[in-house]
Amino acid sequence: MILYTSMPHELVFPTEAAEFSKQKVVTYNGIPLLVEMDGGQDCTVVRVMSSDPTHFMDDKYTPGTKITLA
């Protein structure tokens, strides 16, 4: 089956609820981030939740970056 749509992939094929249980919002160096916990204190940045544009330009907080929570 071929599906032609302008809707994002995430809306057509939603992620399972178990995947969302790994995610949480944390404040890291004063910046609110949505992270996915990898185990222990290690996590991966999923989204920058800040409204400050300079936080989006900082390479330390781009999605996919691994960080360790203290």
Short mmCIF file of N, CA and C in Angstrom, two decimals:
data_model
loop_
_atom_site.label_atom_id
_atom_site.label_comp_id
_atom_site.label_asym_id
_atom_site.label_seq_id
_atom_site.Cartn_x
_atom_site.Cartn_y
_atom_site.Cartn_z
N MET A 1 0.84 -1.17 0.00
CA MET A 1 0.00 0.00 0.00
C MET A 1 0.89 1.24 0.00
N ILE A 2 0.54 2.21 -0.82
CA ILE A 2 1.26 3.47 -0.88
C ILE A 2 0.36 4.55 -0.29
N LEU A 3 0.93 5.33 0.63
CA LEU A 3 0.17 6.39 1.28
C LEU A 3 0.80 7.73 0.93
N TYR A 4 0.09 8.54 0.17
CA TYR A 4 0.55 9.87 -0.19
C TYR A 4 -0.11 10.87 0.75
N THR A 5 0.70 11.54 1.56
CA THR A 5 0.15 12.49 2.52
C THR A 5 1.19 13.56 2.83
N SER A 6 0.72 14.71 3.23
CA SER A 6 1.63 15.78 3.65
C SER A 6 1.81 15.78 5.17
N MET A 7 1.14 14.85 5.84
CA MET A 7 1.25 14.77 7.30
C MET A 7 2.59 14.18 7.69
N PRO A 8 3.15 14.62 8.83
CA PRO A 8 4.42 14.05 9.29
C PRO A 8 4.29 12.56 9.60
N HIS A 9 5.40 11.87 9.47
CA HIS A 9 5.45 10.42 9.71
C HIS A 9 4.97 10.08 11.12
N GLU A 10 5.28 10.93 12.10
CA GLU A 10 4.91 10.66 13.49
C GLU A 10 3.40 10.67 13.71
N LEU A 11 2.67 11.45 12.90
CA LEU A 11 1.21 11.48 13.05
C LEU A 11 0.55 10.28 12.37
N VAL A 12 1.13 9.81 11.28
CA VAL A 12 0.55 8.68 10.57
C VAL A 12 0.85 7.38 11.30
N PHE A 13 2.09 7.24 11.79
CA PHE A 13 2.52 6.05 12.50
C PHE A 13 2.97 6.44 13.90
N PRO A 14 2.06 6.53 14.85
CA PRO A 14 2.43 7.01 16.20
C PRO A 14 3.36 6.03 16.92
N THR A 15 4.19 6.60 17.77
CA THR A 15 5.12 5.81 18.58
C THR A 15 4.36 5.09 19.68
N GLU A 16 4.85 3.92 20.07
CA GLU A 16 4.20 3.16 21.13
C GLU A 16 4.33 3.89 22.46
N ALA A 17 3.37 3.68 23.34
CA ALA A 17 3.35 4.36 24.63
C ALA A 17 4.55 4.00 25.49
N ALA A 18 5.10 2.81 25.33
CA ALA A 18 6.26 2.39 26.12
C ALA A 18 7.49 3.25 25.83
N GLU A 19 7.59 3.77 24.61
CA GLU A 19 8.72 4.63 24.26
C GLU A 19 8.65 5.96 25.01
N PHE A 20 7.45 6.46 25.27
CA PHE A 20 7.30 7.73 25.98
C PHE A 20 7.63 7.60 27.45
N SER A 21 7.57 6.41 28.01
CA SER A 21 7.88 6.23 29.43
C SER A 21 9.37 6.44 29.70
N LYS A 22 10.20 6.32 28.69
CA LYS A 22 11.65 6.54 28.84
C LYS A 22 12.00 8.02 28.81
N GLN A 23 11.09 8.88 28.37
CA GLN A 23 11.37 10.30 28.20
C GLN A 23 10.93 11.10 29.41
N LYS A 24 11.69 12.15 29.72
CA LYS A 24 11.29 13.07 30.77
C LYS A 24 11.93 14.43 30.53
N VAL A 25 11.34 15.46 31.11
CA VAL A 25 11.85 16.82 30.98
C VAL A 25 12.77 17.08 32.16
N VAL A 26 14.00 17.52 31.87
CA VAL A 26 14.98 17.84 32.90
C VAL A 26 15.53 19.23 32.63
N THR A 27 16.09 19.84 33.65
CA THR A 27 16.79 21.11 33.49
C THR A 27 18.28 20.82 33.61
N TYR A 28 19.01 21.08 32.54
CA TYR A 28 20.44 20.79 32.47
C TYR A 28 21.16 22.10 32.17
N ASN A 29 22.00 22.55 33.09
CA ASN A 29 22.69 23.84 32.97
C ASN A 29 21.71 24.99 32.75
N GLY A 30 20.56 24.93 33.39
CA GLY A 30 19.56 25.99 33.28
C GLY A 30 18.70 25.93 32.04
N ILE A 31 18.83 24.88 31.24
CA ILE A 31 18.07 24.76 29.99
C ILE A 31 17.12 23.58 30.11
N PRO A 32 15.81 23.80 29.91
CA PRO A 32 14.88 22.67 29.94
C PRO A 32 15.02 21.81 28.68
N LEU A 33 15.22 20.51 28.88
CA LEU A 33 15.42 19.58 27.78
C LEU A 33 14.51 18.38 27.94
N LEU A 34 14.00 17.87 26.83
CA LEU A 34 13.31 16.59 26.83
C LEU A 34 14.37 15.56 26.50
N VAL A 35 14.57 14.60 27.40
CA VAL A 35 15.62 13.60 27.21
C VAL A 35 15.03 12.20 27.27
N GLU A 36 15.75 11.26 26.69
CA GLU A 36 15.40 9.85 26.76
C GLU A 36 16.46 9.17 27.61
N MET A 37 16.03 8.57 28.69
CA MET A 37 16.96 7.94 29.63
C MET A 37 17.53 6.67 29.01
N ASP A 38 18.87 6.56 29.01
CA ASP A 38 19.55 5.40 28.45
C ASP A 38 19.88 4.37 29.53
N GLY A 39 19.89 4.81 30.76
CA GLY A 39 20.24 3.91 31.86
C GLY A 39 21.10 4.66 32.85
N GLY A 40 20.77 4.55 34.11
CA GLY A 40 21.52 5.28 35.13
C GLY A 40 21.32 6.78 34.97
N GLN A 41 22.41 7.52 34.91
CA GLN A 41 22.36 8.97 34.75
C GLN A 41 22.60 9.41 33.30
N ASP A 42 22.83 8.47 32.40
CA ASP A 42 23.08 8.80 31.00
C ASP A 42 21.78 8.97 30.24
N CYS A 43 21.74 9.96 29.36
CA CYS A 43 20.53 10.20 28.57
C CYS A 43 20.90 10.85 27.24
N THR A 44 19.93 10.85 26.34
CA THR A 44 20.08 11.44 25.02
C THR A 44 19.09 12.58 24.87
N VAL A 45 19.54 13.71 24.37
CA VAL A 45 18.66 14.87 24.16
C VAL A 45 17.71 14.56 23.01
N VAL A 46 16.41 14.74 23.27
CA VAL A 46 15.39 14.54 22.24
C VAL A 46 14.95 15.89 21.68
N ARG A 47 14.75 16.88 22.58
CA ARG A 47 14.24 18.19 22.15
C ARG A 47 14.64 19.25 23.16
N VAL A 48 14.95 20.44 22.66
CA VAL A 48 15.21 21.59 23.52
C VAL A 48 13.86 22.24 23.78
N MET A 49 13.48 22.37 25.05
CA MET A 49 12.17 22.89 25.42
C MET A 49 12.20 24.38 25.77
N SER A 50 13.33 25.02 25.61
CA SER A 50 13.51 26.42 25.97
C SER A 50 12.89 27.34 24.92
N SER A 51 12.57 28.55 25.31
CA SER A 51 12.08 29.55 24.36
C SER A 51 13.19 30.53 23.96
N ASP A 52 14.40 30.32 24.49
CA ASP A 52 15.54 31.19 24.18
C ASP A 52 16.22 30.67 22.91
N PRO A 53 16.28 31.46 21.85
CA PRO A 53 16.87 31.00 20.58
C PRO A 53 18.35 30.63 20.69
N THR A 54 19.07 31.23 21.63
CA THR A 54 20.49 30.91 21.76
C THR A 54 20.71 29.47 22.24
N HIS A 55 19.74 28.92 22.97
CA HIS A 55 19.86 27.54 23.42
C HIS A 55 19.78 26.56 22.24
N PHE A 56 19.03 26.92 21.22
CA PHE A 56 18.91 26.07 20.04
C PHE A 56 20.18 26.08 19.20
N MET A 57 20.94 27.18 19.29
CA MET A 57 22.15 27.31 18.49
C MET A 57 23.37 26.66 19.15
N ASP A 58 23.26 26.27 20.40
CA ASP A 58 24.37 25.67 21.14
C ASP A 58 24.49 24.19 20.76
N ASP A 59 25.66 23.80 20.23
CA ASP A 59 25.88 22.42 19.78
C ASP A 59 25.85 21.41 20.91
N LYS A 60 26.03 21.85 22.15
CA LYS A 60 26.04 20.93 23.28
C LYS A 60 24.66 20.34 23.57
N TYR A 61 23.61 20.96 23.05
CA TYR A 61 22.24 20.54 23.37
C TYR A 61 21.43 20.15 22.15
N THR A 62 22.08 19.85 21.05
CA THR A 62 21.33 19.44 19.86
C THR A 62 20.75 18.04 20.06
N PRO A 63 19.60 17.75 19.45
CA PRO A 63 19.01 16.41 19.59
C PRO A 63 19.98 15.33 19.14
N GLY A 64 20.04 14.27 19.94
CA GLY A 64 20.95 13.18 19.67
C GLY A 64 22.22 13.22 20.50
N THR A 65 22.46 14.36 21.17
CA THR A 65 23.65 14.51 22.00
C THR A 65 23.48 13.72 23.29
N LYS A 66 24.52 13.02 23.68
CA LYS A 66 24.51 12.25 24.94
C LYS A 66 24.99 13.17 26.06
N ILE A 67 24.24 13.19 27.17
CA ILE A 67 24.62 13.95 28.35
C ILE A 67 24.50 13.06 29.59
N THR A 68 25.19 13.47 30.64
CA THR A 68 25.12 12.76 31.91
C THR A 68 24.56 13.70 32.96
N LEU A 69 23.49 13.30 33.61
CA LEU A 69 22.88 14.12 34.65
C LEU A 69 23.63 13.93 35.95
N ALA A 70 23.77 15.01 36.70
CA ALA A 70 24.50 14.92 37.97
C ALA A 70 23.57 14.65 39.12
#
